[in-house]
Each structure stands twice: as C-alpha cells, then as structure tokens.
mmCIF file of N, CA and C and ligand atoms in Angstrom:
data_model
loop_
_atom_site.group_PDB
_atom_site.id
_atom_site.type_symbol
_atom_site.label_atom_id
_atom_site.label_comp_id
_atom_site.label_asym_id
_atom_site.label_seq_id
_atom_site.Cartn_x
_atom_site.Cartn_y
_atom_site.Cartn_z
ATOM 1 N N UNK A 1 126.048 99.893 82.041
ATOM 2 C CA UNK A 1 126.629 99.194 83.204
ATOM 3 C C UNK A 1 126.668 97.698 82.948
ATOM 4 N N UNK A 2 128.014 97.129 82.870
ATOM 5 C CA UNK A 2 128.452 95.934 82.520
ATOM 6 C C UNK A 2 127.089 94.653 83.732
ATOM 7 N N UNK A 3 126.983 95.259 84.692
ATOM 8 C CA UNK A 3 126.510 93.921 85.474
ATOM 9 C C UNK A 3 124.984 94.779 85.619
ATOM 10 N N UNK A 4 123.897 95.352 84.680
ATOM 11 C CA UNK A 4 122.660 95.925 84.579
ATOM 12 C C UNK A 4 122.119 94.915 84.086
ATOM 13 N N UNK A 5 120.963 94.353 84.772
ATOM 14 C CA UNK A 5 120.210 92.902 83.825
ATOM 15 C C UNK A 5 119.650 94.101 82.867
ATOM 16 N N UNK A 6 119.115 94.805 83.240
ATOM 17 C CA UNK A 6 117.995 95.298 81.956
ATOM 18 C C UNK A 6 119.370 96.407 81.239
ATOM 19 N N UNK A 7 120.313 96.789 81.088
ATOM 20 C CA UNK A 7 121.328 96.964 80.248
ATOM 21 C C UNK A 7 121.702 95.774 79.322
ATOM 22 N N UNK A 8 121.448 94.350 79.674
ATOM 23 C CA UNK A 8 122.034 92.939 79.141
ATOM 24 C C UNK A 8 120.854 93.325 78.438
ATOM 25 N N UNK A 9 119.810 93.430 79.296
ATOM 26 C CA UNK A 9 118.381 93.045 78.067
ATOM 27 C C UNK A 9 118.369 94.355 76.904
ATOM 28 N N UNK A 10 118.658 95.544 77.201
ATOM 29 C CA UNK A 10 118.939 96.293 76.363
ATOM 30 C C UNK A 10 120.057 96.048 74.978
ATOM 31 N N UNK A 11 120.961 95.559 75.317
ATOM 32 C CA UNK A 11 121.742 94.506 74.731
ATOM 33 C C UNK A 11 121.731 93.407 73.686
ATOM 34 N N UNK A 12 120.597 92.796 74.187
ATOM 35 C CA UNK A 12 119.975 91.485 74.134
ATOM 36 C C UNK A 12 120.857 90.704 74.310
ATOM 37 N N UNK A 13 121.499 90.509 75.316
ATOM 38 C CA UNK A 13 122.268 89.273 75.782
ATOM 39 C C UNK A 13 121.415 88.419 76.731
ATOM 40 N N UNK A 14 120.670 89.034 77.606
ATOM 41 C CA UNK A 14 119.262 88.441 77.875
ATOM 42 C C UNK A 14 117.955 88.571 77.307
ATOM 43 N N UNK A 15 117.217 87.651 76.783
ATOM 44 C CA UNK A 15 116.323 87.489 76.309
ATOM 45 C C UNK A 15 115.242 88.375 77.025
ATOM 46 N N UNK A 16 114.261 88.631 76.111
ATOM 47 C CA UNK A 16 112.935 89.645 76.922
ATOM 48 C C UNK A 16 111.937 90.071 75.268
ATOM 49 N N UNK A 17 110.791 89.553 76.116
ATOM 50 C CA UNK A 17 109.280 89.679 74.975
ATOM 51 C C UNK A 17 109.082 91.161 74.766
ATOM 52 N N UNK A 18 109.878 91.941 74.028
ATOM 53 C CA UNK A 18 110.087 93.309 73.636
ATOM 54 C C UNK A 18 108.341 93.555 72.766
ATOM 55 N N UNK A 19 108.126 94.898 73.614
ATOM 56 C CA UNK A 19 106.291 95.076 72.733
ATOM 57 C C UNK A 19 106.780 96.386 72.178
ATOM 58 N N UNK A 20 107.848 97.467 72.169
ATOM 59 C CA UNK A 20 108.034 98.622 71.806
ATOM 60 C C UNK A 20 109.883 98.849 71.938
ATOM 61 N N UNK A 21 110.290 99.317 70.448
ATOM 62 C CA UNK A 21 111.247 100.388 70.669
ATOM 63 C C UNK A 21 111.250 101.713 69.653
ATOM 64 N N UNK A 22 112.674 102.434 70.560
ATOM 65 C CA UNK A 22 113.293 103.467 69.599
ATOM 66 C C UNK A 22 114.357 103.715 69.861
ATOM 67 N N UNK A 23 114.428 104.939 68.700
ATOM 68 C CA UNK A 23 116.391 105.413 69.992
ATOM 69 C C UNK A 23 116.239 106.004 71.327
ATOM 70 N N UNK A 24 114.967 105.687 72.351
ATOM 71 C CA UNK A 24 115.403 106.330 73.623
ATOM 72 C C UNK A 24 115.073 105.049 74.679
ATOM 73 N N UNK A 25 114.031 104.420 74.398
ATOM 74 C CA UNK A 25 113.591 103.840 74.963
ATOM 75 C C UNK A 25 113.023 102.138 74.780
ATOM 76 N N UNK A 26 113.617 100.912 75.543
ATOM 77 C CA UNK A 26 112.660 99.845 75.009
ATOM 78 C C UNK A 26 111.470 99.744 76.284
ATOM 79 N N UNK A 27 110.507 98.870 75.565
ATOM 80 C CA UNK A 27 109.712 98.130 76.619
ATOM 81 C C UNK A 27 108.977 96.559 76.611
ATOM 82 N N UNK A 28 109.269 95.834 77.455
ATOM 83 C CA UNK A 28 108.682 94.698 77.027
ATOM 84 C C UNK A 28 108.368 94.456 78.561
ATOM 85 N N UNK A 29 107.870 92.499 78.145
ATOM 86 C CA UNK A 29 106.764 92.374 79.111
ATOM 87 C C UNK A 29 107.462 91.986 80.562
ATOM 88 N N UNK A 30 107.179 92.089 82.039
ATOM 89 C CA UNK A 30 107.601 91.580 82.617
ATOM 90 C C UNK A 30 107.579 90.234 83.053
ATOM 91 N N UNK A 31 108.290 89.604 83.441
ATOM 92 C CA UNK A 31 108.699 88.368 83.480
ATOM 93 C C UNK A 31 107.559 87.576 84.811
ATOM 94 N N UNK A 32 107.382 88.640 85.656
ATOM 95 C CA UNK A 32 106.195 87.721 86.823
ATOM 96 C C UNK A 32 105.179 88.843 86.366
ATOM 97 N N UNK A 33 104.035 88.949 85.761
ATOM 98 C CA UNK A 33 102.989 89.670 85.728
ATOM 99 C C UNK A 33 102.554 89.736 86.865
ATOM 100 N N UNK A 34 102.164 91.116 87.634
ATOM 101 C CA UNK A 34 101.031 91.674 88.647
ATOM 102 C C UNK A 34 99.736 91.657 87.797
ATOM 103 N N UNK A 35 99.754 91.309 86.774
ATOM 104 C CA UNK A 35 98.197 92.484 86.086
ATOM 105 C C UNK A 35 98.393 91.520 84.577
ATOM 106 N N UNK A 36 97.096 91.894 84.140
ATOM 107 C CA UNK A 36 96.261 90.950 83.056
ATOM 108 C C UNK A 36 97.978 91.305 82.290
ATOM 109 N N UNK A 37 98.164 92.551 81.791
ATOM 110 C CA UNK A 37 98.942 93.572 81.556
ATOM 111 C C UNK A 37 100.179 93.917 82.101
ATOM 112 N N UNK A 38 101.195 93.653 82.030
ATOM 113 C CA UNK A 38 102.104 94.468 82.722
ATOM 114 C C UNK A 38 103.589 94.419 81.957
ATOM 115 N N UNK A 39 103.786 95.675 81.948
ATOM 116 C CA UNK A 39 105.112 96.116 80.799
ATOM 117 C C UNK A 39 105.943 96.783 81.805
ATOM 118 N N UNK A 40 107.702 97.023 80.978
ATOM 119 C CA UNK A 40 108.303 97.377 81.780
ATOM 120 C C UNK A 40 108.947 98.865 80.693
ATOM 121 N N UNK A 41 109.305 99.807 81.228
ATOM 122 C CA UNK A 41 109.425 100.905 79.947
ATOM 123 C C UNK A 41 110.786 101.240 80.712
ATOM 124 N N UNK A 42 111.911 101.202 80.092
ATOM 125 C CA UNK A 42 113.116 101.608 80.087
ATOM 126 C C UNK A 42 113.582 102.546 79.121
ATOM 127 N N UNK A 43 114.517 103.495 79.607
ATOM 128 C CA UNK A 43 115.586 104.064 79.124
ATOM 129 C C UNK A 43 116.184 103.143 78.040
ATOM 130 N N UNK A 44 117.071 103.496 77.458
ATOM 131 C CA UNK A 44 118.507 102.897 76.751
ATOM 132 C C UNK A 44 119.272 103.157 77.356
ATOM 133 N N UNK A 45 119.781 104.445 78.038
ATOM 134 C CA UNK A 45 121.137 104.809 79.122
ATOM 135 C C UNK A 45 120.462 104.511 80.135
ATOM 136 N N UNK A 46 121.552 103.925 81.400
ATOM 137 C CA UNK A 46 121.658 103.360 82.322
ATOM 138 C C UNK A 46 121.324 104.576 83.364
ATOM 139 N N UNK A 47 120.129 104.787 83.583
ATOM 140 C CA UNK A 47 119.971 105.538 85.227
ATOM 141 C C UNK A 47 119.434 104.903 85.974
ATOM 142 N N UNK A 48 120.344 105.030 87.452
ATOM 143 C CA UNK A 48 120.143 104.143 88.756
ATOM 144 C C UNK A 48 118.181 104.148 88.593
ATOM 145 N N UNK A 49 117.937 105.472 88.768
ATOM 146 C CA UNK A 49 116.273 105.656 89.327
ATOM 147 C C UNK A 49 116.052 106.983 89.586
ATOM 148 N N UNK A 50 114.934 107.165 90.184
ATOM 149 C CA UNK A 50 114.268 108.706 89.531
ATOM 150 C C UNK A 50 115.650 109.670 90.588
ATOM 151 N N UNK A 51 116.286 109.054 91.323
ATOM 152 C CA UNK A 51 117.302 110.039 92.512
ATOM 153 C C UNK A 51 117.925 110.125 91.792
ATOM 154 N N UNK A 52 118.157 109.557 90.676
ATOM 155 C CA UNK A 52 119.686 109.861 89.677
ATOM 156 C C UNK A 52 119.543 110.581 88.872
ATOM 157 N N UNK A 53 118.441 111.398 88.087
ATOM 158 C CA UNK A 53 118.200 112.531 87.643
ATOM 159 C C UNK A 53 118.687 113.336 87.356
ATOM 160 N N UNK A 54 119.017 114.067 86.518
ATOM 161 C CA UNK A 54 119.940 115.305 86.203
ATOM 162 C C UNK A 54 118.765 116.167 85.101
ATOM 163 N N UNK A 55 119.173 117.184 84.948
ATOM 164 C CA UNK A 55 118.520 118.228 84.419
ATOM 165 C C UNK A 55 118.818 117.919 82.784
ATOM 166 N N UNK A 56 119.465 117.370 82.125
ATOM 167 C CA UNK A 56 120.190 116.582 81.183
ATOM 168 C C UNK A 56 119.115 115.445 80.527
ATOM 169 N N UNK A 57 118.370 114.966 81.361
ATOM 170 C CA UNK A 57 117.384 113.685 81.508
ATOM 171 C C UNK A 57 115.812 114.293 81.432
ATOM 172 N N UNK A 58 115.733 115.398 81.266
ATOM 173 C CA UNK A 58 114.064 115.996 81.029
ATOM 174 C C UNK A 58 113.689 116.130 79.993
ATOM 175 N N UNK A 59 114.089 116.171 78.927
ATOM 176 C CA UNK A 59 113.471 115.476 77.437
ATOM 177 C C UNK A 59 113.471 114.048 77.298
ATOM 178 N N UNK A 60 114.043 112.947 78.127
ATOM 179 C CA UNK A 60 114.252 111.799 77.695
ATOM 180 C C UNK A 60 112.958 111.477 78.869
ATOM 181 N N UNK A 61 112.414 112.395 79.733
ATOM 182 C CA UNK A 61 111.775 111.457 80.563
ATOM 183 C C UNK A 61 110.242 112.078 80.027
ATOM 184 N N UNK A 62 110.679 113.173 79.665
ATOM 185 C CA UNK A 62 108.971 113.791 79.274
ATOM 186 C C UNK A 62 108.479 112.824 77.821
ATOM 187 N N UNK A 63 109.522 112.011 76.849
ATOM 188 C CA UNK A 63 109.172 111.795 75.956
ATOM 189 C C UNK A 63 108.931 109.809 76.476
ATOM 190 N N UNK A 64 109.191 109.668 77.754
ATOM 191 C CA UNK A 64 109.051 108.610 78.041
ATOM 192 C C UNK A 64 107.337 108.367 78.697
ATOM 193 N N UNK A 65 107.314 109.965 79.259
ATOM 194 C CA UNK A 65 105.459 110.382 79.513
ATOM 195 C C UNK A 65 104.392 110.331 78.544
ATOM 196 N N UNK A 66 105.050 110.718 77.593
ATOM 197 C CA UNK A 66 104.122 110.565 76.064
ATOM 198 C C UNK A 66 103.904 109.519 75.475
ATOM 199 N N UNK A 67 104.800 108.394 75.740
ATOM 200 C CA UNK A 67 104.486 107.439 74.881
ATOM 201 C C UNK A 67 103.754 106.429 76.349
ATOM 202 N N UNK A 68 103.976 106.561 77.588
ATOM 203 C CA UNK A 68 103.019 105.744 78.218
ATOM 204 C C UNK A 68 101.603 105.571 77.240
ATOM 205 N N UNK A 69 100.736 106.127 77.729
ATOM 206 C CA UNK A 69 99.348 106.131 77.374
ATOM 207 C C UNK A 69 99.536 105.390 75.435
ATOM 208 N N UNK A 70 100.300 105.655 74.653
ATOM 209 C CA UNK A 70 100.182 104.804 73.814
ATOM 210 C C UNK A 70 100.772 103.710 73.791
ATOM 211 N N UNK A 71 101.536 103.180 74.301
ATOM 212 C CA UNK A 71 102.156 101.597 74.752
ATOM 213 C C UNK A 71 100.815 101.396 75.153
ATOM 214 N N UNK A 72 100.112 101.742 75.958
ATOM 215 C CA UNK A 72 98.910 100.800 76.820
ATOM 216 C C UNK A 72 97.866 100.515 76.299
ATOM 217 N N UNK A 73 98.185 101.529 75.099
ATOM 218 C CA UNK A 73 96.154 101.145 74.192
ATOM 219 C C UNK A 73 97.334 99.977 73.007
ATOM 220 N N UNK A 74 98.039 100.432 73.114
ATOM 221 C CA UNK A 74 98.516 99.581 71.890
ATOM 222 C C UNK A 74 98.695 97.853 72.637
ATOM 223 N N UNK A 75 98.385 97.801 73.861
ATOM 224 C CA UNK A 75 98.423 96.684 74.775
ATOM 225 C C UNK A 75 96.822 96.121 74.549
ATOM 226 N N UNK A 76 95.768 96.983 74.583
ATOM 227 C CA UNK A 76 94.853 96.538 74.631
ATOM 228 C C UNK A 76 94.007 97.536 75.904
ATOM 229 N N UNK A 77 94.693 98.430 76.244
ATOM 230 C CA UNK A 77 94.137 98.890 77.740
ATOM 231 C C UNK A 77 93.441 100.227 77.295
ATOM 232 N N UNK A 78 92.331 99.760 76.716
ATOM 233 C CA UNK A 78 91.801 101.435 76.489
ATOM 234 C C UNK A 78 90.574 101.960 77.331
ATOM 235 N N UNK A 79 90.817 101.961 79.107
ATOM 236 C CA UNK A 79 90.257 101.993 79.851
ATOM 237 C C UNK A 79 90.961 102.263 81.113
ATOM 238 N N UNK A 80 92.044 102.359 80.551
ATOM 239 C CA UNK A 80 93.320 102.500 81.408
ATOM 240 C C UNK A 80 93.696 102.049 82.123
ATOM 241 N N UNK A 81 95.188 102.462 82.794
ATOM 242 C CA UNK A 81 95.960 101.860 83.055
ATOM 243 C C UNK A 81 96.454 102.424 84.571
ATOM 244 N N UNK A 82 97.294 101.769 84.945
ATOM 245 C CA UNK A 82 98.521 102.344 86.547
ATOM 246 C C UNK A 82 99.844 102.126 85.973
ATOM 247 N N UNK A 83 100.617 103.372 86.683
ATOM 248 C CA UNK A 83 101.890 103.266 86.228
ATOM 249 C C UNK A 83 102.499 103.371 87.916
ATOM 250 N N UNK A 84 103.597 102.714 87.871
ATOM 251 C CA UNK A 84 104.158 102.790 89.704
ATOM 252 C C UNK A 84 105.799 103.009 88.989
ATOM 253 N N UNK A 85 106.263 103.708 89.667
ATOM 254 C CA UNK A 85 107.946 103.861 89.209
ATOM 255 C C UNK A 85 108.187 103.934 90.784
ATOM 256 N N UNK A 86 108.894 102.200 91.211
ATOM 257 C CA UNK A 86 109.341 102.254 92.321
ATOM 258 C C UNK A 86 111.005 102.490 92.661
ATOM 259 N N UNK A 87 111.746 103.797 93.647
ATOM 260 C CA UNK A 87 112.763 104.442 93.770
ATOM 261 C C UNK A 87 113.723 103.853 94.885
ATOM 262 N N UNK A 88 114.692 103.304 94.775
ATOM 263 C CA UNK A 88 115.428 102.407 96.028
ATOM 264 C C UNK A 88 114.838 102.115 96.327
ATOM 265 N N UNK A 89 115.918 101.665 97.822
ATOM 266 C CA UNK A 89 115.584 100.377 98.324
ATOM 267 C C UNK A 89 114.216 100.388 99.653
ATOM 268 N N UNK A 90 113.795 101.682 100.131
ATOM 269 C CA UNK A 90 112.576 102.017 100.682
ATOM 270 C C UNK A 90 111.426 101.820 99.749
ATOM 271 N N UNK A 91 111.493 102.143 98.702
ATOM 272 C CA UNK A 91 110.557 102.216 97.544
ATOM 273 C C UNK A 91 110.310 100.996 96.738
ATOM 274 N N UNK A 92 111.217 99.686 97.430
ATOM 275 C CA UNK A 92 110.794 98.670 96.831
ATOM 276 C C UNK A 92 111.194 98.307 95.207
ATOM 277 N N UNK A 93 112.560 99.071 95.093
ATOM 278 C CA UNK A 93 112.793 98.882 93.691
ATOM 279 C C UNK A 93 114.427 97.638 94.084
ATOM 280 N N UNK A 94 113.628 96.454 92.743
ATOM 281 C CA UNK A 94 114.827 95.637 93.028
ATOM 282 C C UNK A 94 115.892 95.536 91.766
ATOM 283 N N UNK A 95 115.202 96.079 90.831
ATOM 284 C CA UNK A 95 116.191 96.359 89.600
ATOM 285 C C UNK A 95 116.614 97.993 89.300
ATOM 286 N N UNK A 96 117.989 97.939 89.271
ATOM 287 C CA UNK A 96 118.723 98.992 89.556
ATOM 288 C C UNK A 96 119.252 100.195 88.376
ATOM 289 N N UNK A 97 117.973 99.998 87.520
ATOM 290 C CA UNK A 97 117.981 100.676 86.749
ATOM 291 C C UNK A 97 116.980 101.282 85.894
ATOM 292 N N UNK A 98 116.284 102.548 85.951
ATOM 293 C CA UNK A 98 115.234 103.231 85.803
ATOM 294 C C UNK A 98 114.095 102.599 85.108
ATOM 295 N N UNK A 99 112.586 102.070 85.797
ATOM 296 C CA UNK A 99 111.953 101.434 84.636
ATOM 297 C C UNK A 99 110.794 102.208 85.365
ATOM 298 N N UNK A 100 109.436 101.938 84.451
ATOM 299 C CA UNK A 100 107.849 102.588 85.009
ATOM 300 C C UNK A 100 107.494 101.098 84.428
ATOM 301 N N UNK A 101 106.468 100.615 85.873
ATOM 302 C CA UNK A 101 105.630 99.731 84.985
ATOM 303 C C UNK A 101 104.472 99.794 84.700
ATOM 304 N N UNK A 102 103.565 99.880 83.282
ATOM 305 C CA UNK A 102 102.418 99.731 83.335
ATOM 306 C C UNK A 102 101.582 98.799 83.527
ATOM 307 N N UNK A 103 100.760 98.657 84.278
ATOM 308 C CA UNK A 103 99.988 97.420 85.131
ATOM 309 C C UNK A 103 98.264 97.925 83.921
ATOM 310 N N UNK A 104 97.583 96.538 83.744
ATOM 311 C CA UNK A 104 96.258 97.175 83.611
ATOM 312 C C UNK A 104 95.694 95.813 82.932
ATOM 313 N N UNK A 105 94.410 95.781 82.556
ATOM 314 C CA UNK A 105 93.768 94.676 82.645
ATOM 315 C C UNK A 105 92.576 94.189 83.407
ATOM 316 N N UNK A 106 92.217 93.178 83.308
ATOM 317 C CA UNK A 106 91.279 92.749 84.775
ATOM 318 C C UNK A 106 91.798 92.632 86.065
ATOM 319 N N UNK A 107 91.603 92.801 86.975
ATOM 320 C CA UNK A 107 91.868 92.595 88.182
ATOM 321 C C UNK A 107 92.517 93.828 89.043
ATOM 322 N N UNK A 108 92.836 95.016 88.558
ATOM 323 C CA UNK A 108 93.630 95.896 88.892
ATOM 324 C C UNK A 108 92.687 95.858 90.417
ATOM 325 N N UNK A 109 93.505 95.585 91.882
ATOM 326 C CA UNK A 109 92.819 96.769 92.995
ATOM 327 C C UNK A 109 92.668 98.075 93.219
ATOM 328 N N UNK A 110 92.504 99.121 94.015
ATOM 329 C CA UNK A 110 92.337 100.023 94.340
ATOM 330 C C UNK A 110 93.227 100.294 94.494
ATOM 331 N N UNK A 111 94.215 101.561 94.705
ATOM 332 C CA UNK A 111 95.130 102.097 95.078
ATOM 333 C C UNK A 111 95.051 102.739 96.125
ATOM 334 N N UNK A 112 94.358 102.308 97.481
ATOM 335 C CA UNK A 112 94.822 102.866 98.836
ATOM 336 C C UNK A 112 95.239 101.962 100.007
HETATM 337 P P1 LIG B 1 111.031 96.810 90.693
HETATM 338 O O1 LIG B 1 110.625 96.021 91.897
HETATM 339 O O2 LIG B 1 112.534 97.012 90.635
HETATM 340 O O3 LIG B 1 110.256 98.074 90.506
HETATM 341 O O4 LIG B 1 110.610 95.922 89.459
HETATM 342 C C1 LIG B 1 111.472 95.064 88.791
HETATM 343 C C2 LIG B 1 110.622 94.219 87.876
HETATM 344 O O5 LIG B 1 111.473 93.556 86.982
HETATM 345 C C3 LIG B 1 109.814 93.137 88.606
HETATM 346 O O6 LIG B 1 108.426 93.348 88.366
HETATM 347 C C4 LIG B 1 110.334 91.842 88.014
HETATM 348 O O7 LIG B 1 109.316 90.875 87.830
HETATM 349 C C5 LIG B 1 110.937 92.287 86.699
HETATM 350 N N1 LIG B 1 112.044 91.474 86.236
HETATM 351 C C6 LIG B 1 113.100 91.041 86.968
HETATM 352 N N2 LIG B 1 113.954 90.343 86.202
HETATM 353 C C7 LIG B 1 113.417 90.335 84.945
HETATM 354 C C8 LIG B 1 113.853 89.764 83.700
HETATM 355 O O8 LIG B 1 114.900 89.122 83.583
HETATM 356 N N3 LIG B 1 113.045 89.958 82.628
HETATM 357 C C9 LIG B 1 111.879 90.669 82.707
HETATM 358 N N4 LIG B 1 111.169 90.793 81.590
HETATM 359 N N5 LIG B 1 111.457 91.228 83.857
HETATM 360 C C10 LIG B 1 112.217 91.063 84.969
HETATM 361 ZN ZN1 LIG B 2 121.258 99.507 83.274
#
C-alpha cells in the first residue's frame, strides 16, 4: 500500500533501526519506546490487522509466533517479555498495518 508508513519502512524509503529480517517478516525498534525494550514485528505484505486475516495468512502468522521469543532474547530479554497486538480503532491501533510489539526490560507494569 502506496501511503503504508511501515510499507515505506518496509521499502526503506523511511528510515527505521531494523534489529531482524527475512523473506516474511522485518522488525525494528520503535520510534517512542514504552519499555527499556520495545520492537515492532511486521509482515512484508500489507495486512490492515488481525480482522484482515484470511486462512491464506496462518503459516505467515504462526512463523511470526516462533520467532517472537527469539527476537527478545536476542534483545537481551531473557526473563521475558509482553507482546500487545493492538486491532482498530477500539483497540487503539494507530498504524494501519499488522505489527506485535514486544515490550520488556525494566519497568514493565502489571497487566491489569
Ligand atoms: P499501534 O498504536 O498502532 O499499535 O502502534 C504503532 C506504533 O508505531 C507506536 O508504538 C509508534 O510509536 C510506532 N511508530 C509510529 N511511527 C513510527 C515510525 O515512523 N517509526 C517507528 N520505528 N515506529 C513508529
Ligand atoms: Zn503496509
């Protein structure tokens, strides 16, 4: 998608501190950190978010499950981590195209 920031950054027409790729997936750091830690794990193809889903997309997302937990030790987080994949616009997602972020580090709060 011509007007996707993280398609540009996929691209690299916008710049971004890339910590991991391959042919399915990049990830680099986010630009306002929540957390000591915090990465952003994208696709390469453009999906809106987890509603855009197709049955087509379950090897690309199970192999996007597998490599969490090693992006995060390879971060330094071997004590683990939080992952939040926020879905529209109820869900607080402002970039419009499928990412998980891993948060982790000092300071993480509680999750309730
Ligand atoms: P969302 O709220 O959509 O789940 O998260 C979008 C995330 O993208 C935010 O945490 C925000 O800081 C990050 N972000 C927005 N624009 C950029 C950018 O240009 N570069 C990077 N690296 N992160 C970005
Ligand atoms: Zn995109």
């Amino acid at each position: 998608m011509s007007d996707c920031l993280f398609c540009k950054i996929i691209d690299g027409d916008i710049p971004s501190d890339k910590v991991f790729e391959d042919d399915q997936v990049i990830a680099f750091k986010d630009i306002n950190p929540r957390a000591a830690v915090h990465l952003l794990v994208i696709p390469r193809i453009h999906i809106d978010n987890l509603d855009h889903l197709t049955a087509e997309h379950q090897m690309l997302i199970g192999h996007i499950m597998y490599i969490l937990p090693q992006l995060a030790r390879s971060q330094g987080l071997v004590n683990g981590f939080r992952t939040i994949i926020n879905t529209g616009p109820d869900g607080g997602q402002e970039v419009g195209h499928l990412h998980i972020h891993i948060l982790g580090g000092q300071g993480l709060s509680s999750f309730n």
